[in-house]
Amino acid sequence: MRKSTVLLVLLSVAAGLADDATERIRVNQIGFYPQGPKSAVVIDPVSSVFSVISETDGSAVYTGTLGPASVWNHSQENAAIADFSGLEAVGVFRVRVEGIGDSWPFEIKSFVHESVAAAALKSYYYQRASMPLDEAWAGKWRRAAGHPDTSVWVHASAATETRPEKTVIRSPKGWYDAGDYNKYIVNSGITMWTLLAVFEHFPEYAAAFRTDIPESGNGLPDLLDEILWNLRWMLTMQDPDDGGVYHKCTNANFDGFVMPNQARTQRYVVQKSVTATLDFAAVMAQAARVLEAFDAALPGLADSCLFAAEDAWMWAADHPNLLYNQTAMNTAFNPDINTGAYGDGNAADEFDWAAAEMYLTTGEAGYLAAADPFGTPDIRVPSWPNVATLGILSMLMQTDRLTRPGLDDGVLLTLFLSFCDGLVRSRDLSAYGVVMGTGSNDFVWGSNAVAANQALCLLVAHKLTGEADYFDAALSNLDYCLGRNATGYSFVTGHGDKTPMRIHHRQSGSDGIADPVPGFLAGGPNPSQQDRNDGAVYTSNLAAKSYSDMQASYASNENCINWNAPLVYILFGIEALMSETGLPSEARGVASRRIAPLSFRIEGNWPNPFNSSTRISYSLDGPANVRLTVCDAAGRTARTLESGMKLQGRHEIRFNASDLPSGVYFIRLQAGGRSTASRMLVLK
Ligand code: 9MR
C-alpha cells in the first residue's frame, strides 16, 4: 500500500467507513504509461461524465465522457468505459464519477509495471525447494529450507530392472508447483517454455533485469539463474538408463498447511509418461538454444540439454501411448498417489511442440517428418494440456532457423494473425474493453492465466507485425489482471490496494505473517467452483465473479508456476516495448551485464561430420567485430578467424578443417568483446 493510501485508509477507518474506494469503478490499480492507452470501467453509471483526480491535491486533471453502457455477459453487469488515454501527466490519480465515488489509486509514469514485473519473477525464488530463503533476499518471508529431495524413492509404477521399486535417487532443487509442495514435469514444461521465451523474445531486456536473488551479480542474468534452478531439477527426472522422464516428484498425499521444512513425508518419482517426456524434450531443446550464448559460464550445459532432449524424444517415440492415468496407476500399484495428476488423454500436441523445438535447435527436418506442427496447425491459447501453440510461437519467432522449404511461406503467420484478430475482436465487443471472455470457457481453473496467455499471443503478434492494436489488446488483459475485472481485485499478491490476502499457498497460510508472499497471480474466477465442498464460499456463481479470497479456495485462489509465467512474459514484454531504450529503468537494469543479442548456429553436417569445409553461420543484431576460435578438447586454440571489421546481420564463415587431427573441438564466437557463444564440433 502506498503511504497516501495508508493515510486514507486510516482516515476512513477513523470515520467508520469500510472502504477506501467504490466497488463500482474497476481499474488497473498499478497504473498506466504516459503515452499508453488508459481506461477504467464504471458499473451502472448514473451520469455520463467522469473525471480523473490528482491524489496529491485533489484537483481534477482530466474530465471525459463515459462510453455507452452495455452488459458484460460473464458478470451480468452494465458497464461503461471511462477512457482517459489523453491524460499524459505523471502522478498518482483516481477516477471519480459523481454519485458513485472514487476508484482505487493508480500511477501514471514510465516503467509503471516494473515493480510488479520484478515481483512476478521473484515469486519463483519464493517457490524454490531445497534451499533456505535468507532474509537478505526474502525479507520477512524468510524461511528454512524444505524438501532436500536427496532420497526420493522410485515408486512401484516407475520401477525398472535397473531402478527397482524404492531405489533411492536424488531429485533436488526445482520450484514447488503452487500452493502445494510437489514438483510436476508437465507443468514445469509450459512454465519453462514461457520464461525461456521471455529470453528469446526480449533478450536485451531480460538479460539486464535485476531481481535481487542470491545469484545476482554472478555474471548471468537473474532470469536465467532462476530458470536454472528448475532446469537442474528437471534433468534429475530423466531415467539415465532409457531417457524416459518421471511424471512428477511428489508426496503420496497433499500436505496440510505447514511450512516447507515441516512437510517431511516420503517423496516418490512416479510412472514415466509420454507427455512429461515430450514436455521435457521440448524444454531441453529450447534451453540448449538459449544456453549456447552462455557456454563460457556454463560449459557444456547447452549440449547436455540437447542430449537429454534427444534421449527423451527417442523414449517418447518408443512409448507414444504411455499416458499418465493416476486412477489406473493407483489400481495397479501401491502406495496410492493422490496429488495433482496433470493427466492428459492426448499427446499429439506434445509431439508437435517437442518436434518444433527439436527442429529449431538442431535444424534436422526429420523431427518435423515425425510430428508436423504444420500438418493441421492447432492454434489456441496455450495451457498445460494444450502445448502445440508453444512450438508454433517458437517457429514464428525464429524464422531464421526455418531451413525446410515451405516453412516460411507465411501460411502459418496468416493463420496465427487471424487467431489474434479474433482476440482483438473480443476486446472490441467487450463491455469491459478486455480480450478476456472470448467465450465462457475462458473462465476455467486458472482463468487469469488464460488472460495472460491471450496477451502473450498478442504480444507475439505485435512483435511479428509491429501493429499497435495487438499491443493495446495485450495491455487490456494486463489491466484485467490488475483490477479492471468483475471482482475488482488486482490479482497479484502485494500489488494494488484490493488484492488477495488469503491465497491458497501453504507458506503464506502457515508463516504467521499477515501479508501473503508477494508476486503471485491468483488462479482467478472459476465458475466450476470445485472447492465448494471443501470450505470455499462464493458470493456469486457468475463466471467472471466466481472468485473467493479464501485459503480454502484452491479452485480460484491458488498460485501456480504456469500461471505466473505468462504474467512474467507480458509484464517483461510490455515494459520492454514501452521502454525508450528497450531496457529496464536505471534502478532495475544492470548495464554492465547486458548481453549483446547474438544468435549463432553451426550449419553443415554437425554433430558428427567429416569436415574438409565446415560452414558456420551466425547472426548479429548489432554491429560488432567478430572473432571465431576453434579450440581442442584441452582448450588449446587450433584456429582463430577474425572479421577485421564490424559486421551486422547474417554471415557465414567457411574454414578448412582437414589438417586438424580427429577429435572433439569447441567453437567460440565473440562479438564486440562482449558476447560469447560456443558449440561443440566433432571432427573425424
Ligand atoms: O491447473 C490445474 C487445472 O487445470 C486442473 O483442472 C486442476 C485439477 O486437476 O489442477 C490444477 O493444477 C493443480 C495441480 O494439480 C496441483 N498443484 C496445484 C495446481 C493448481 O491448482
PDB file of C-alpha atoms and ligand atoms in Angstrom, residues 177-178 180 184 254 340-342 384 445 554 558 560 563, ligand 1:
ATOM      1  CA  ASP A 177       4.289 -26.147  -8.270  1.00  0.00           C
ATOM      2  CA  ALA A 178       1.788 -23.976  -6.488  1.00  0.00           C
ATOM      3  CA  ASP A 180       1.399 -27.442  -2.699  1.00  0.00           C
ATOM      4  CA  TYR A 184       5.420 -31.826 -11.728  1.00  0.00           C
ATOM      5  CA  PHE A 254      -1.109 -33.239  -0.258  1.00  0.00           C
ATOM      6  CA  GLY A 340      -2.104 -33.263  -8.811  1.00  0.00           C
ATOM      7  CA  ALA A 341      -2.456 -35.538 -11.817  1.00  0.00           C
ATOM      8  CA  TYR A 342      -1.730 -33.316 -14.800  1.00  0.00           C
ATOM      9  CA  TRP A 384      -0.595 -27.176 -19.784  1.00  0.00           C
ATOM     10  CA  TRP A 445      -9.414 -23.208 -13.193  1.00  0.00           C
ATOM     11  CA  TYR A 554      -7.865 -23.857  -4.260  1.00  0.00           C
ATOM     12  CA  GLU A 558      -4.201 -20.640  -5.562  1.00  0.00           C
ATOM     13  CA  CYS A 560       0.775 -21.751  -9.713  1.00  0.00           C
ATOM     14  CA  TRP A 563       0.052 -19.009 -14.260  1.00  0.00           C
TER      15      TRP A 563
HETATM   16  O1  9MR B   1      -4.123 -26.145 -13.156  1.00  0.00           O
HETATM   17  C1  9MR B   1      -4.684 -27.426 -12.961  1.00  0.00           C
HETATM   18  C2  9MR B   1      -6.085 -27.426 -13.512  1.00  0.00           C
HETATM   19  O2  9MR B   1      -6.060 -27.231 -14.915  1.00  0.00           O
HETATM   20  C3  9MR B   1      -6.790 -28.717 -13.148  1.00  0.00           C
HETATM   21  O3  9MR B   1      -8.146 -28.619 -13.546  1.00  0.00           O
HETATM   22  C4  9MR B   1      -6.688 -28.938 -11.644  1.00  0.00           C
HETATM   23  C5  9MR B   1      -7.366 -30.231 -11.200  1.00  0.00           C
HETATM   24  O4  9MR B   1      -6.707 -31.339 -11.688  1.00  0.00           O
HETATM   25  O5  9MR B   1      -5.340 -28.984 -11.252  1.00  0.00           O
HETATM   26  C6  9MR B   1      -4.670 -27.773 -11.490  1.00  0.00           C
HETATM   27  O6  9MR B   1      -3.338 -27.927 -11.124  1.00  0.00           O
HETATM   28  C7  9MR B   1      -3.046 -28.042  -9.751  1.00  0.00           C
HETATM   29  C8  9MR B   1      -2.167 -29.280  -9.589  1.00  0.00           C
HETATM   30  O7  9MR B   1      -2.912 -30.420  -9.903  1.00  0.00           O
HETATM   31  C9  9MR B   1      -1.540 -29.390  -8.213  1.00  0.00           C
HETATM   32  N1  9MR B   1      -0.849 -28.182  -7.848  1.00  0.00           N
HETATM   33  C10 9MR B   1      -1.718 -27.008  -7.909  1.00  0.00           C
HETATM   34  C11 9MR B   1      -2.261 -26.816  -9.299  1.00  0.00           C
HETATM   35  C12 9MR B   1      -3.089 -25.534  -9.411  1.00  0.00           C
HETATM   36  O8  9MR B   1      -4.265 -25.604  -8.695  1.00  0.00           O
END
